Structures are given as structure tokens and as C-alpha cells.
Tab-separated table of C-alpha atoms in Angstrom:
chain	number	residue	atom	x	y	z
A	1	MET	CA	-40.896	-10.582	53.898
A	2	GLU	CA	-37.442	-10.113	55.463
A	3	GLU	CA	-35.357	-7.264	54.059
A	4	SER	CA	-32.534	-9.533	52.852
A	5	ASN	CA	-34.987	-11.792	51.033
A	6	THR	CA	-36.617	-8.740	49.451
A	7	ASN	CA	-33.298	-7.589	48.010
A	8	TYR	CA	-32.624	-10.976	46.443
A	9	LEU	CA	-36.184	-10.973	45.103
A	10	VAL	CA	-35.559	-7.602	43.439
A	11	LEU	CA	-32.510	-8.981	41.643
A	12	ALA	CA	-34.350	-12.175	40.704
A	13	ILE	CA	-37.269	-10.238	39.218
A	14	TYR	CA	-34.891	-8.098	37.167
A	15	ILE	CA	-33.006	-11.128	35.841
A	16	LEU	CA	-36.247	-12.953	35.030
A	17	GLY	CA	-37.457	-9.855	33.195
A	18	GLN	CA	-34.314	-9.842	31.074
A	19	LEU	CA	-34.744	-13.551	30.336
A	20	LEU	CA	-38.374	-12.939	29.392
A	21	GLY	CA	-37.290	-10.323	26.877
A	22	ILE	CA	-34.676	-12.657	25.391
A	23	ILE	CA	-37.173	-15.529	25.072
A	24	ILE	CA	-39.783	-13.320	23.397
A	25	ALA	CA	-37.153	-11.932	21.023
A	26	ILE	CA	-35.960	-15.428	20.068
A	27	ILE	CA	-39.486	-16.689	19.457
A	28	TYR	CA	-40.395	-13.613	17.428
A	29	GLY	CA	-37.156	-13.791	15.456
A	30	LEU	CA	-37.691	-17.448	14.584
A	31	SER	CA	-41.266	-16.688	13.535
A	32	ASN	CA	-40.175	-13.712	11.400
A	33	PRO	CA	-36.714	-14.511	9.965
A	34	GLY	CA	-36.922	-11.694	7.422
A	35	ILE	CA	-37.015	-9.045	10.144
A	36	VAL	CA	-33.219	-9.017	10.348
A	37	ASP	CA	-33.067	-7.210	7.001
A	38	ASP	CA	-35.828	-4.714	7.848
A	39	LEU	CA	-34.386	-2.078	10.188
A	40	ALA	CA	-37.708	-0.297	10.801
A	41	ALA	CA	-39.536	-3.535	11.635
A	42	LYS	CA	-36.638	-4.719	13.804
A	43	THR	CA	-36.611	-1.439	15.751
A	44	MET	CA	-40.370	-1.611	16.310
A	45	ALA	CA	-40.242	-5.248	17.447
A	46	THR	CA	-37.297	-4.624	19.784
A	47	SER	CA	-38.995	-1.554	21.271
A	48	ILE	CA	-42.282	-3.368	21.899
A	49	ILE	CA	-40.494	-6.344	23.471
A	50	THR	CA	-38.549	-3.990	25.719
A	51	LEU	CA	-41.748	-2.207	26.730
A	52	ILE	CA	-43.423	-5.546	27.541
A	53	THR	CA	-40.546	-6.619	29.775
A	54	TYR	CA	-40.468	-3.209	31.487
A	55	ILE	CA	-44.186	-3.396	32.201
A	56	ALA	CA	-43.806	-6.925	33.578
A	57	VAL	CA	-40.873	-6.011	35.837
A	58	THR	CA	-42.471	-2.736	36.973
A	59	THR	CA	-45.706	-4.528	37.860
A	60	ALA	CA	-43.815	-7.159	39.856
A	61	PHE	CA	-41.795	-4.505	41.682
A	62	ILE	CA	-44.903	-2.521	42.609
A	63	TYR	CA	-46.670	-5.673	43.810
A	64	TYR	CA	-43.837	-7.014	45.970
A	65	LEU	CA	-42.351	-3.679	47.066
A	66	LYS	CA	-45.471	-1.570	47.578
A	67	THR	CA	-44.910	-1.212	51.333
A	68	TYR	CA	-41.269	-0.210	50.812
A	69	LEU	CA	-42.119	2.224	48.005
A	70	VAL	CA	-44.873	3.916	50.018
A	71	PHE	CA	-42.649	4.183	53.105
A	72	GLN	CA	-39.813	5.663	51.052
A	73	PHE	CA	-42.147	8.178	49.395
A	74	GLN	CA	-43.584	9.222	52.765
A	75	ASN	CA	-40.031	9.708	53.982
A	76	PHE	CA	-39.295	11.760	50.844
A	77	LYS	CA	-42.276	14.034	51.574
A	78	LYS	CA	-41.460	14.317	55.280
A	79	GLU	CA	-38.239	16.185	54.489
A	80	LEU	CA	-39.343	17.404	51.089
A	81	LEU	CA	-36.891	20.273	50.563
A	82	LEU	CA	-33.899	18.182	51.628
A	83	HIS	CA	-34.856	15.325	49.325
A	84	ILE	CA	-35.544	17.662	46.407
A	85	ILE	CA	-32.012	19.013	46.911
A	86	PHE	CA	-30.689	15.445	46.915
A	87	ALA	CA	-32.647	14.616	43.748
A	88	PHE	CA	-31.208	17.726	42.089
A	89	SER	CA	-27.781	16.654	43.328
A	90	ALA	CA	-28.309	13.275	41.647
A	91	PHE	CA	-29.166	15.091	38.423
A	92	MET	CA	-26.081	17.314	38.670
A	93	ALA	CA	-23.896	14.328	39.567
A	94	LEU	CA	-25.056	12.653	36.358
A	95	ILE	CA	-24.230	15.805	34.399
A	96	LEU	CA	-20.730	15.776	35.900
A	97	ALA	CA	-20.344	12.043	35.216
A	98	SER	CA	-21.399	12.629	31.605
A	99	TYR	CA	-18.839	15.415	31.208
A	100	LEU	CA	-16.049	13.272	32.690
A	101	ALA	CA	-17.052	10.374	30.472
A	102	ASN	CA	-16.876	12.614	27.384
A	103	VAL	CA	-13.376	13.743	28.374
A	104	ILE	CA	-12.222	10.159	28.893
A	105	MET	CA	-13.840	8.857	25.708
A	106	THR	CA	-12.268	11.700	23.708
A	107	TYR	CA	-8.871	10.923	25.213
A	108	LEU	CA	-9.334	7.264	24.220
A	109	ASP	CA	-10.415	8.399	20.740
A	110	LYS	CA	-13.802	6.734	21.192
A	111	THR	CA	-16.054	9.214	19.431
A	112	ASP	CA	-18.632	6.863	17.914
A	113	ILE	CA	-21.950	6.603	19.757
A	114	GLY	CA	-22.672	3.296	21.442
A	115	ALA	CA	-25.278	0.793	20.341
A	116	ASN	CA	-27.623	1.819	23.167
A	117	GLN	CA	-27.548	5.500	22.160
A	118	ALA	CA	-27.928	4.544	18.496
A	119	ALA	CA	-31.059	2.542	19.355
A	120	LEU	CA	-32.528	5.527	21.217
A	121	GLU	CA	-31.893	7.790	18.249
A	122	GLU	CA	-33.485	5.270	15.916
A	123	MET	CA	-36.622	5.266	18.082
A	124	ALA	CA	-36.678	9.065	18.306
A	125	ASN	CA	-36.509	9.303	14.505
A	126	GLY	CA	-39.204	6.673	14.035
A	127	THR	CA	-42.979	6.622	14.175
A	128	THR	CA	-45.155	8.240	16.831
A	129	THR	CA	-45.559	4.824	18.456
A	130	LEU	CA	-41.789	4.481	18.768
A	131	LYS	CA	-41.519	7.965	20.262
A	132	VAL	CA	-44.191	7.156	22.873
A	133	ILE	CA	-42.448	3.890	23.758
A	134	LEU	CA	-39.134	5.745	24.031
A	135	VAL	CA	-40.608	8.258	26.472
A	136	LEU	CA	-42.259	5.559	28.592
A	137	ILE	CA	-39.093	3.483	28.769
A	138	THR	CA	-36.666	6.346	29.306
A	139	LEU	CA	-38.589	8.572	31.697
A	140	ILE	CA	-40.528	5.987	33.705
A	141	GLY	CA	-39.378	2.418	33.158
A	142	ALA	CA	-35.609	2.786	33.223
A	143	PRO	CA	-35.307	5.088	36.278
A	144	PHE	CA	-37.790	3.035	38.300
A	145	ILE	CA	-36.483	-0.426	37.403
A	146	GLU	CA	-32.777	0.352	37.302
A	147	GLU	CA	-32.705	2.271	40.573
A	148	LEU	CA	-34.630	-0.408	42.433
A	149	THR	CA	-32.328	-3.061	40.976
A	150	PHE	CA	-28.913	-1.434	41.222
A	151	ARG	CA	-29.457	0.687	44.303
A	152	LYS	CA	-32.110	-1.032	46.460
A	153	GLY	CA	-31.430	-4.641	45.430
A	154	LEU	CA	-27.683	-4.667	44.843
A	155	PHE	CA	-26.855	-2.435	47.800
A	156	GLY	CA	-29.117	-4.574	49.975
A	157	VAL	CA	-27.347	-7.853	49.233
A	158	MET	CA	-23.962	-6.161	49.826
A	159	ASP	CA	-25.069	-4.432	53.013
A	160	LYS	CA	-22.387	-6.104	55.148
A	161	LEU	CA	-19.535	-4.958	52.913
A	162	PRO	CA	-17.745	-1.579	53.023
A	163	VAL	CA	-19.933	0.965	51.240
A	164	VAL	CA	-17.347	1.546	48.505
A	165	VAL	CA	-17.870	-2.041	47.283
A	166	PRO	CA	-21.566	-1.725	46.338
A	167	ILE	CA	-20.913	1.760	44.938
A	168	ILE	CA	-18.306	0.416	42.512
A	169	ALA	CA	-20.144	-2.857	41.846
A	170	SER	CA	-23.442	-1.132	41.101
A	171	GLY	CA	-21.660	1.295	38.786
A	172	LEU	CA	-19.941	-1.467	36.845
A	173	LEU	CA	-23.044	-3.652	36.568
A	174	PHE	CA	-25.187	-0.649	35.664
A	175	GLY	CA	-22.709	0.099	32.906
A	176	LEU	CA	-22.498	-3.505	31.769
A	177	ILE	CA	-26.216	-3.910	31.086
A	178	HIS	CA	-26.087	-0.925	28.743
A	179	VAL	CA	-23.206	-2.226	26.610
A	180	ILE	CA	-23.924	-5.939	26.199
A	181	GLY	CA	-22.905	-6.812	22.639
A	182	ASP	CA	-21.245	-3.417	22.193
A	183	ASP	CA	-17.687	-2.093	22.459
A	184	ILE	CA	-16.773	-2.605	26.117
A	185	ALA	CA	-15.196	0.880	26.192
A	186	ASN	CA	-18.724	2.287	26.028
A	187	ILE	CA	-19.228	1.084	29.593
A	188	ILE	CA	-17.395	4.182	30.830
A	189	PRO	CA	-20.242	6.770	30.701
A	190	TYR	CA	-22.777	4.338	32.143
A	191	ALA	CA	-20.458	3.085	34.878
A	192	LEU	CA	-19.641	6.645	35.950
A	193	ALA	CA	-23.369	7.434	35.957
A	194	GLY	CA	-24.019	4.380	38.127
A	195	VAL	CA	-21.314	5.407	40.589
A	196	ALA	CA	-22.693	8.971	40.712
A	197	LEU	CA	-26.204	7.744	41.486
A	198	SER	CA	-24.877	5.320	44.094
A	199	ILE	CA	-22.997	8.051	45.941
A	200	VAL	CA	-26.076	10.287	46.115
A	201	TYR	CA	-28.170	7.279	47.167
A	202	VAL	CA	-25.865	6.693	50.133
A	203	LEU	CA	-25.706	10.384	51.052
A	204	SER	CA	-29.522	10.630	51.008
A	205	ASN	CA	-29.743	7.830	53.579
A	206	LYS	CA	-30.724	5.467	50.763
A	207	ASN	CA	-33.992	7.092	49.763
A	208	ILE	CA	-34.876	5.358	46.503
A	209	TRP	CA	-37.107	8.166	45.193
A	210	VAL	CA	-34.197	10.608	45.277
A	211	VAL	CA	-32.259	8.626	42.685
A	212	ILE	CA	-35.366	7.690	40.695
A	213	PHE	CA	-36.321	11.347	40.274
A	214	GLY	CA	-32.737	12.442	39.603
A	215	HIS	CA	-32.303	9.675	37.023
A	216	ALA	CA	-35.601	10.557	35.324
A	217	ALA	CA	-34.680	14.260	35.178
A	218	PHE	CA	-31.339	13.472	33.559
A	219	ASN	CA	-32.984	11.179	31.009
A	220	PHE	CA	-35.525	13.888	30.219
A	221	VAL	CA	-32.783	16.391	29.442
A	222	GLY	CA	-31.004	13.720	27.401
A	223	LEU	CA	-34.126	13.129	25.327
A	224	LEU	CA	-34.605	16.755	24.338
A	225	PRO	CA	-31.895	16.848	21.641
A	226	LEU	CA	-33.405	13.708	20.099
A	227	PHE	CA	-36.783	15.393	19.636
A	228	ILE	CA	-35.894	19.046	19.103
A	229	ASP	CA	-33.880	20.406	16.194
A	230	LEU	CA	-31.482	22.784	17.935
A	231	THR	CA	-29.734	23.984	14.791
């Protein structure tokens, strides 16, 4: 499959995965109208639907991109130390983006957590099943799917444009998917994170595993306060 077609396929698979999740949620909601008033049941249903869509998209990505993924991983291992440094740089860039976002959000007097963060906390405070789903989605699903979509796919279809365009576009779209139905101001931390990952992706000669590992590491650190009582 030609590279340009592959990039469009990546975006199409991601969009279809999102549509699949919406369709399942609508069908389930119509079949269980009382779930709206049951927060625990709603959280469980939403988490399971999300996990199903992540599994579907991940499976499709592995099937259609196996040659690309293997080649990129071999390249990662070939210059292992350099790529580990880049992955750590991605992690540190996300830390910096998070700090800048906190400064901006404080300046804008936006101190309430967003809907996405609230959902994560609800899962972390839920049953063991919810905690397992949270870990699978946050540490495996999200880094793998989002980096392939917003770095590999989006950068690929914008390959002819100046590099600053896909960097900004991927940051904005990465932010947008995390704040749909939420206060648009909450796009700031996610957009800055997307830009940070995009910059490291370009600097690493577009090795996808660099940003996947860096993204996963950042999410891991972000999960710790949700599971561990630090007080």
C-alpha cells in the first residue's frame, strides 16, 4: 500500500472507531434509559464501550500497519540510546507542556478539572474492573492509537506543507478530541501536549515508537496520584 494511502487509512480507521463507539453508546443508551441517573453504571458502560473501540482500532492498526510498526521498532533498536533519549525528551516535553498549561489556566482562572480528567478520576475511584480498564486505555490504548493517528496519519497527509502546519494542526486536533462536549478552554493542556509530542516526533526523524513510549510514560506518571494516596 502506498504511503499516502496508508496515512489516509490511519485517519479513516480512527474516525470509524469513534463512530463505532458513538453507535454502541446510542444503542446501549436506548436499551437502558435509566442508566443516565446511575453514575456508577454509566461510568462502567462508558468505560467498556471505550475499551471495545480501542481494541477494535488497535487491532486494525496492527493489521494494516504491521510492516511499518516493525520497521519503526527495528529503527528504534538500531540507535537504541539515541531513541531512548528522544523518548525521555518526549516525556519531559509533556511535563513542560503541563506546567505551561497550568500557568495559563490559572491566569485564565480556569481551575476546575475538565470532563476528561473527571472521567479518569471516576474510573480510578471505581471497581477493580474500572481500574484495569483505565490502565489498559491510558497506558496502552491511548498512546498507541493517538500517536499513530495524530503523528503518523496527520503528519503524513500534510507532508507537503511546512512542518509547522502539521505540528500546530496535530496539537489542536489532539486537544479537540479530549474536550468534545466540555469547556473549550480545557483544550489548552491537551493542545500544548500535542504540540510537544509533534516537535519531538519531528526531531526524532519521525520515529513513532519514540512518541508512543514518551506518551505512555507521561500517562503512567499521571495515573499515580489517582491510585496512590500521597497525603
